[in-house]
PDB file of C-alpha atoms in Angstrom:
ATOM      1  CA  MET A   7      96.189  20.067 120.920  1.00  0.00           C
ATOM      2  CA  SER A   8      98.221  22.478 123.023  1.00  0.00           C
ATOM      3  CA  ALA A   9      99.460  25.965 122.361  1.00  0.00           C
ATOM      4  CA  HIS A  10     103.046  24.767 122.713  1.00  0.00           C
ATOM      5  CA  CYS A  11     102.493  22.228 119.972  1.00  0.00           C
ATOM      6  CA  CYS A  12     101.365  24.994 117.625  1.00  0.00           C
ATOM      7  CA  GLN A  13     104.660  26.814 117.940  1.00  0.00           C
ATOM      8  CA  PRO A  14     107.235  25.978 115.274  1.00  0.00           C
ATOM      9  CA  PRO A  15     110.512  24.695 116.758  1.00  0.00           C
ATOM     10  CA  GLU A  16     113.316  27.205 117.217  1.00  0.00           C
ATOM     11  CA  PRO A  17     116.328  26.625 114.986  1.00  0.00           C
ATOM     12  CA  GLU A  18     118.899  24.536 116.806  1.00  0.00           C
ATOM     13  CA  GLN A  19     122.414  23.394 116.078  1.00  0.00           C
ATOM     14  CA  GLY A  20     123.530  19.801 115.926  1.00  0.00           C
ATOM     15  CA  LYS A  21     121.168  16.898 115.909  1.00  0.00           C
ATOM     16  CA  SER A  22     118.038  18.859 114.920  1.00  0.00           C
ATOM     17  CA  LEU A  23     119.716  20.018 111.730  1.00  0.00           C
ATOM     18  CA  ASP A  24     121.017  16.684 110.522  1.00  0.00           C
ATOM     19  CA  GLY A  25     119.767  15.213 107.236  1.00  0.00           C
ATOM     20  CA  ARG A  26     117.751  12.418 108.809  1.00  0.00           C
ATOM     21  CA  TYR A  27     115.731  14.735 111.001  1.00  0.00           C
ATOM     22  CA  ARG A  28     115.018  17.049 108.074  1.00  0.00           C
ATOM     23  CA  LYS A  29     113.874  14.046 106.018  1.00  0.00           C
ATOM     24  CA  ILE A  30     111.557  12.931 108.839  1.00  0.00           C
ATOM     25  CA  LEU A  31     110.054  16.429 109.043  1.00  0.00           C
ATOM     26  CA  TRP A  32     109.377  16.316 105.264  1.00  0.00           C
ATOM     27  CA  ILE A  33     107.711  12.928 105.601  1.00  0.00           C
ATOM     28  CA  ALA A  34     105.641  14.183 108.515  1.00  0.00           C
ATOM     29  CA  LEU A  35     104.640  17.257 106.498  1.00  0.00           C
ATOM     30  CA  ILE A  36     103.457  15.171 103.527  1.00  0.00           C
ATOM     31  CA  VAL A  37     101.575  12.718 105.742  1.00  0.00           C
ATOM     32  CA  ASN A  38      99.804  15.488 107.623  1.00  0.00           C
ATOM     33  CA  ILE A  39      98.828  17.439 104.508  1.00  0.00           C
ATOM     34  CA  THR A  40      97.504  14.248 102.937  1.00  0.00           C
ATOM     35  CA  MET A  41      95.468  13.317 106.030  1.00  0.00           C
ATOM     36  CA  PHE A  42      94.144  16.857 106.331  1.00  0.00           C
ATOM     37  CA  VAL A  43      92.706  16.595 102.808  1.00  0.00           C
ATOM     38  CA  VAL A  44      91.422  13.052 103.423  1.00  0.00           C
ATOM     39  CA  GLU A  45      89.602  14.068 106.611  1.00  0.00           C
ATOM     40  CA  ILE A  46      88.131  17.228 105.073  1.00  0.00           C
ATOM     41  CA  VAL A  47      86.722  15.307 102.110  1.00  0.00           C
ATOM     42  CA  SER A  48      85.543  12.386 104.253  1.00  0.00           C
ATOM     43  CA  GLY A  49      84.058  14.675 106.848  1.00  0.00           C
ATOM     44  CA  VAL A  50      81.979  16.515 104.277  1.00  0.00           C
ATOM     45  CA  LYS A  51      80.839  13.303 102.560  1.00  0.00           C
ATOM     46  CA  ALA A  52      80.044  11.548 105.869  1.00  0.00           C
ATOM     47  CA  ASN A  53      78.435  14.634 107.431  1.00  0.00           C
ATOM     48  CA  SER A  54      80.838  14.218 110.344  1.00  0.00           C
ATOM     49  CA  VAL A  55      81.977  17.373 112.132  1.00  0.00           C
ATOM     50  CA  SER A  56      84.282  15.350 114.400  1.00  0.00           C
ATOM     51  CA  LEU A  57      86.284  14.357 111.320  1.00  0.00           C
ATOM     52  CA  LEU A  58      86.410  17.987 110.275  1.00  0.00           C
ATOM     53  CA  ALA A  59      87.558  18.959 113.749  1.00  0.00           C
ATOM     54  CA  ASP A  60      90.193  16.208 113.778  1.00  0.00           C
ATOM     55  CA  SER A  61      91.539  17.560 110.511  1.00  0.00           C
ATOM     56  CA  LEU A  62      92.524  20.678 112.487  1.00  0.00           C
ATOM     57  CA  ASP A  63      95.215  18.628 114.201  1.00  0.00           C
ATOM     58  CA  PHE A  64      96.647  17.557 110.846  1.00  0.00           C
ATOM     59  CA  LEU A  65      96.423  21.139 109.553  1.00  0.00           C
ATOM     60  CA  GLY A  66      98.189  22.464 112.647  1.00  0.00           C
ATOM     61  CA  ASP A  67     100.941  19.846 112.475  1.00  0.00           C
ATOM     62  CA  ALA A  68     101.407  20.307 108.746  1.00  0.00           C
ATOM     63  CA  ALA A  69     101.844  24.029 109.287  1.00  0.00           C
ATOM     64  CA  ASN A  70     104.196  23.309 112.210  1.00  0.00           C
ATOM     65  CA  TYR A  71     106.478  21.084 110.103  1.00  0.00           C
ATOM     66  CA  GLY A  72     106.242  23.363 107.073  1.00  0.00           C
ATOM     67  CA  ILE A  73     107.099  26.479 109.031  1.00  0.00           C
ATOM     68  CA  SER A  74     109.899  24.648 110.829  1.00  0.00           C
ATOM     69  CA  LEU A  75     111.506  23.747 107.511  1.00  0.00           C
ATOM     70  CA  TRP A  76     110.810  27.085 105.837  1.00  0.00           C
ATOM     71  CA  VAL A  77     112.027  29.492 108.518  1.00  0.00           C
ATOM     72  CA  LEU A  78     114.866  27.371 109.847  1.00  0.00           C
ATOM     73  CA  GLY A  79     117.619  29.836 110.682  1.00  0.00           C
ATOM     74  CA  MET A  80     115.533  32.933 109.905  1.00  0.00           C
ATOM     75  CA  ALA A  81     114.975  35.842 112.224  1.00  0.00           C
ATOM     76  CA  LEU A  82     112.532  35.633 115.155  1.00  0.00           C
ATOM     77  CA  THR A  83     110.194  38.220 113.585  1.00  0.00           C
ATOM     78  CA  VAL A  84     109.864  36.100 110.425  1.00  0.00           C
ATOM     79  CA  ARG A  85     108.991  33.019 112.482  1.00  0.00           C
ATOM     80  CA  ALA A  86     106.521  35.061 114.536  1.00  0.00           C
ATOM     81  CA  LYS A  87     104.721  36.381 111.440  1.00  0.00           C
ATOM     82  CA  ALA A  88     104.535  32.867 109.977  1.00  0.00           C
ATOM     83  CA  SER A  89     103.045  31.563 113.261  1.00  0.00           C
ATOM     84  CA  LEU A  90     100.567  34.441 113.276  1.00  0.00           C
ATOM     85  CA  ILE A  91      99.296  33.626 109.782  1.00  0.00           C
ATOM     86  CA  LYS A  92      98.982  29.957 110.678  1.00  0.00           C
ATOM     87  CA  ALA A  93      97.150  30.684 113.946  1.00  0.00           C
ATOM     88  CA  LEU A  94      94.671  33.022 112.261  1.00  0.00           C
ATOM     89  CA  SER A  95      93.969  30.384 109.589  1.00  0.00           C
ATOM     90  CA  MET A  96      93.409  27.707 112.227  1.00  0.00           C
ATOM     91  CA  ALA A  97      91.114  30.014 114.202  1.00  0.00           C
ATOM     92  CA  ALA A  98      88.991  30.691 111.110  1.00  0.00           C
ATOM     93  CA  PHE A  99      88.767  26.994 110.358  1.00  0.00           C
ATOM     94  CA  GLY A 100      87.863  26.252 113.996  1.00  0.00           C
ATOM     95  CA  VAL A 101      84.992  28.746 113.855  1.00  0.00           C
ATOM     96  CA  TRP A 102      83.800  27.062 110.637  1.00  0.00           C
ATOM     97  CA  VAL A 103      83.816  23.647 112.349  1.00  0.00           C
ATOM     98  CA  LEU A 104      81.793  25.022 115.298  1.00  0.00           C
ATOM     99  CA  GLY A 105      79.333  26.589 112.866  1.00  0.00           C
ATOM    100  CA  SER A 106      79.025  23.277 111.044  1.00  0.00           C
ATOM    101  CA  ALA A 107      78.315  21.522 114.348  1.00  0.00           C
ATOM    102  CA  VAL A 108      75.468  23.977 115.098  1.00  0.00           C
ATOM    103  CA  TRP A 109      74.030  23.512 111.625  1.00  0.00           C
ATOM    104  CA  HIS A 110      74.163  19.731 111.900  1.00  0.00           C
ATOM    105  CA  PHE A 111      72.493  19.891 115.309  1.00  0.00           C
ATOM    106  CA  VAL A 112      69.671  22.083 113.991  1.00  0.00           C
ATOM    107  CA  SER A 113      69.200  20.056 110.805  1.00  0.00           C
ATOM    108  CA  GLY A 114      69.381  16.713 112.605  1.00  0.00           C
ATOM    109  CA  VAL A 115      71.883  15.227 110.154  1.00  0.00           C
ATOM    110  CA  ILE A 116      73.159  11.771 111.203  1.00  0.00           C
ATOM    111  CA  PRO A 117      76.805  11.169 110.187  1.00  0.00           C
ATOM    112  CA  SER A 118      78.079   7.936 108.664  1.00  0.00           C
ATOM    113  CA  ALA A 119      79.511   5.917 111.552  1.00  0.00           C
ATOM    114  CA  GLU A 120      81.250   3.531 109.164  1.00  0.00           C
ATOM    115  CA  THR A 121      83.146   6.272 107.380  1.00  0.00           C
ATOM    116  CA  MET A 122      84.025   7.932 110.686  1.00  0.00           C
ATOM    117  CA  GLY A 123      85.429   4.707 112.040  1.00  0.00           C
ATOM    118  CA  ILE A 124      87.450   3.818 108.932  1.00  0.00           C
ATOM    119  CA  ILE A 125      88.986   7.294 108.553  1.00  0.00           C
ATOM    120  CA  GLY A 126      89.578   7.518 112.289  1.00  0.00           C
ATOM    121  CA  VAL A 127      91.607   4.289 112.200  1.00  0.00           C
ATOM    122  CA  VAL A 128      93.562   5.493 109.128  1.00  0.00           C
ATOM    123  CA  ALA A 129      94.289   8.818 110.842  1.00  0.00           C
ATOM    124  CA  LEU A 130      95.404   7.006 113.999  1.00  0.00           C
ATOM    125  CA  ALA A 131      97.771   4.846 111.974  1.00  0.00           C
ATOM    126  CA  ALA A 132      99.186   7.947 110.237  1.00  0.00           C
ATOM    127  CA  ASN A 133      99.880   9.715 113.534  1.00  0.00           C
ATOM    128  CA  LEU A 134     101.390   6.623 115.143  1.00  0.00           C
ATOM    129  CA  GLY A 135     103.595   6.142 112.065  1.00  0.00           C
ATOM    130  CA  VAL A 136     104.911   9.717 112.296  1.00  0.00           C
ATOM    131  CA  ALA A 137     105.369   9.329 116.052  1.00  0.00           C
ATOM    132  CA  ALA A 138     107.431   6.192 115.458  1.00  0.00           C
ATOM    133  CA  LEU A 139     109.689   8.121 113.067  1.00  0.00           C
ATOM    134  CA  LEU A 140     110.158  10.873 115.619  1.00  0.00           C
ATOM    135  CA  TYR A 141     110.630   8.453 118.520  1.00  0.00           C
ATOM    136  CA  ALA A 142     114.412   8.498 118.265  1.00  0.00           C
ATOM    137  CA  TYR A 143     114.338  12.261 118.846  1.00  0.00           C
ATOM    138  CA  ARG A 144     112.000  12.196 121.859  1.00  0.00           C
ATOM    139  CA  ASP A 145     114.899  12.857 124.242  1.00  0.00           C
ATOM    140  CA  GLY A 146     116.530  15.537 122.109  1.00  0.00           C
ATOM    141  CA  ASP A 147     116.168  19.269 122.774  1.00  0.00           C
ATOM    142  CA  SER A 148     112.882  20.715 123.996  1.00  0.00           C
ATOM    143  CA  ASN A 149     111.686  21.519 120.486  1.00  0.00           C
ATOM    144  CA  MET A 150     112.282  18.018 119.203  1.00  0.00           C
ATOM    145  CA  ARG A 151     110.493  16.588 122.212  1.00  0.00           C
ATOM    146  CA  SER A 152     107.541  18.955 121.760  1.00  0.00           C
ATOM    147  CA  VAL A 153     107.142  17.904 118.096  1.00  0.00           C
ATOM    148  CA  TRP A 154     107.133  14.219 119.071  1.00  0.00           C
ATOM    149  CA  LEU A 155     104.751  14.728 122.003  1.00  0.00           C
ATOM    150  CA  CYS A 156     102.373  16.718 119.766  1.00  0.00           C
ATOM    151  CA  THR A 157     102.201  13.924 117.209  1.00  0.00           C
ATOM    152  CA  ARG A 158     101.706  11.360 119.956  1.00  0.00           C
ATOM    153  CA  ASN A 159      98.996  13.398 121.635  1.00  0.00           C
ATOM    154  CA  ASP A 160      97.193  13.978 118.324  1.00  0.00           C
ATOM    155  CA  ALA A 161      96.527  10.258 118.266  1.00  0.00           C
ATOM    156  CA  LEU A 162      94.161  10.869 121.183  1.00  0.00           C
ATOM    157  CA  GLY A 163      92.032  12.984 118.868  1.00  0.00           C
ATOM    158  CA  ASN A 164      91.890  10.091 116.425  1.00  0.00           C
ATOM    159  CA  VAL A 165      90.785   7.786 119.241  1.00  0.00           C
ATOM    160  CA  ALA A 166      88.089  10.302 120.130  1.00  0.00           C
ATOM    161  CA  VAL A 167      86.765  10.193 116.568  1.00  0.00           C
ATOM    162  CA  ILE A 168      86.702   6.389 116.668  1.00  0.00           C
ATOM    163  CA  LEU A 169      84.789   6.510 119.955  1.00  0.00           C
ATOM    164  CA  ALA A 170      82.380   9.026 118.422  1.00  0.00           C
ATOM    165  CA  ALA A 171      81.843   6.639 115.503  1.00  0.00           C
ATOM    166  CA  ILE A 172      81.024   3.837 117.927  1.00  0.00           C
ATOM    167  CA  GLY A 173      78.667   6.207 119.779  1.00  0.00           C
ATOM    168  CA  VAL A 174      76.867   7.193 116.589  1.00  0.00           C
ATOM    169  CA  PHE A 175      76.611   3.538 115.515  1.00  0.00           C
ATOM    170  CA  GLY A 176      75.301   2.431 118.896  1.00  0.00           C
ATOM    171  CA  THR A 177      72.816   5.263 119.509  1.00  0.00           C
ATOM    172  CA  GLY A 178      71.787   6.092 115.959  1.00  0.00           C
ATOM    173  CA  ALA A 179      72.125   9.747 116.973  1.00  0.00           C
ATOM    174  CA  ALA A 180      74.519  12.538 115.998  1.00  0.00           C
ATOM    175  CA  TRP A 181      75.326  13.870 119.474  1.00  0.00           C
ATOM    176  CA  PRO A 182      78.573  11.815 120.003  1.00  0.00           C
ATOM    177  CA  ASP A 183      79.937  13.275 116.755  1.00  0.00           C
ATOM    178  CA  LEU A 184      78.860  16.798 117.706  1.00  0.00           C
ATOM    179  CA  LEU A 185      80.269  16.522 121.235  1.00  0.00           C
ATOM    180  CA  VAL A 186      83.728  15.410 120.081  1.00  0.00           C
ATOM    181  CA  ALA A 187      83.747  18.094 117.332  1.00  0.00           C
ATOM    182  CA  ILE A 188      82.888  20.900 119.751  1.00  0.00           C
ATOM    183  CA  ILE A 189      85.573  19.835 122.243  1.00  0.00           C
ATOM    184  CA  MET A 190      88.276  19.508 119.606  1.00  0.00           C
ATOM    185  CA  ALA A 191      87.392  22.721 117.779  1.00  0.00           C
ATOM    186  CA  SER A 192      87.304  24.622 121.080  1.00  0.00           C
ATOM    187  CA  LEU A 193      90.779  23.339 121.970  1.00  0.00           C
ATOM    188  CA  ALA A 194      92.029  24.361 118.536  1.00  0.00           C
ATOM    189  CA  LEU A 195      90.623  27.880 118.987  1.00  0.00           C
ATOM    190  CA  HIS A 196      92.257  28.155 122.411  1.00  0.00           C
ATOM    191  CA  SER A 197      95.595  27.039 120.981  1.00  0.00           C
ATOM    192  CA  ALA A 198      95.300  29.463 118.055  1.00  0.00           C
ATOM    193  CA  TRP A 199      94.565  32.350 120.446  1.00  0.00           C
ATOM    194  CA  SER A 200      97.588  31.450 122.571  1.00  0.00           C
ATOM    195  CA  VAL A 201      99.854  31.378 119.508  1.00  0.00           C
ATOM    196  CA  ILE A 202      98.463  34.732 118.313  1.00  0.00           C
ATOM    197  CA  MET A 203      99.251  36.325 121.698  1.00  0.00           C
ATOM    198  CA  HIS A 204     102.744  34.779 121.751  1.00  0.00           C
ATOM    199  CA  ALA A 205     103.498  35.884 118.177  1.00  0.00           C
ATOM    200  CA  ARG A 206     102.278  39.439 118.869  1.00  0.00           C
ATOM    201  CA  SER A 207     104.535  39.648 121.926  1.00  0.00           C
ATOM    202  CA  GLU A 208     107.509  38.541 119.815  1.00  0.00           C
ATOM    203  CA  LEU A 209     106.713  41.099 117.135  1.00  0.00           C
ATOM    204  CA  SER A 210     106.376  43.928 119.643  1.00  0.00           C
ATOM    205  CA  GLY A 211     109.339  42.895 121.725  1.00  0.00           C
TER     206      GLY A 211
END
């Protein structure tokens, strides 16, 4: 997850505003919201913090698509305030995931490798499906390309969860799950901080 990916696309003229692209953004929004809920529920039930951390990607992308559709054509200050709210929410959630990782480490909870693997594969399929829809726009303007690259790169997080599931299954220990969760949550916090700084500069500019 990169800071650039967390920024909602600027309103553009032409191809980015056509009906098909809007429809794809709506589909992507629904898919990401759904997978965010699925991973939150599954992560809690499976005691997997890597699933909780991976849900951050779906939360960030859902906010990205939602903000893109909501503030399309609005003033820069409105977009900046929306990004600021989203970044603060993501940061709070990232801190919660890190706290959960510490608690799981102290308590010695072993996550369910089977659930991690199944949900990881479902999440990977969801991201690849959205990436396929956005593929036709990969060579569009910079904002279109960033949205597509973000979705494609998020699939790496899903792969990391699957690898963590394999690690938990093979070792019978929780550390692969905790390691992946800490890395992903830390990246989310870094991205949120970058967006907060960028939004504040836009509001003060």
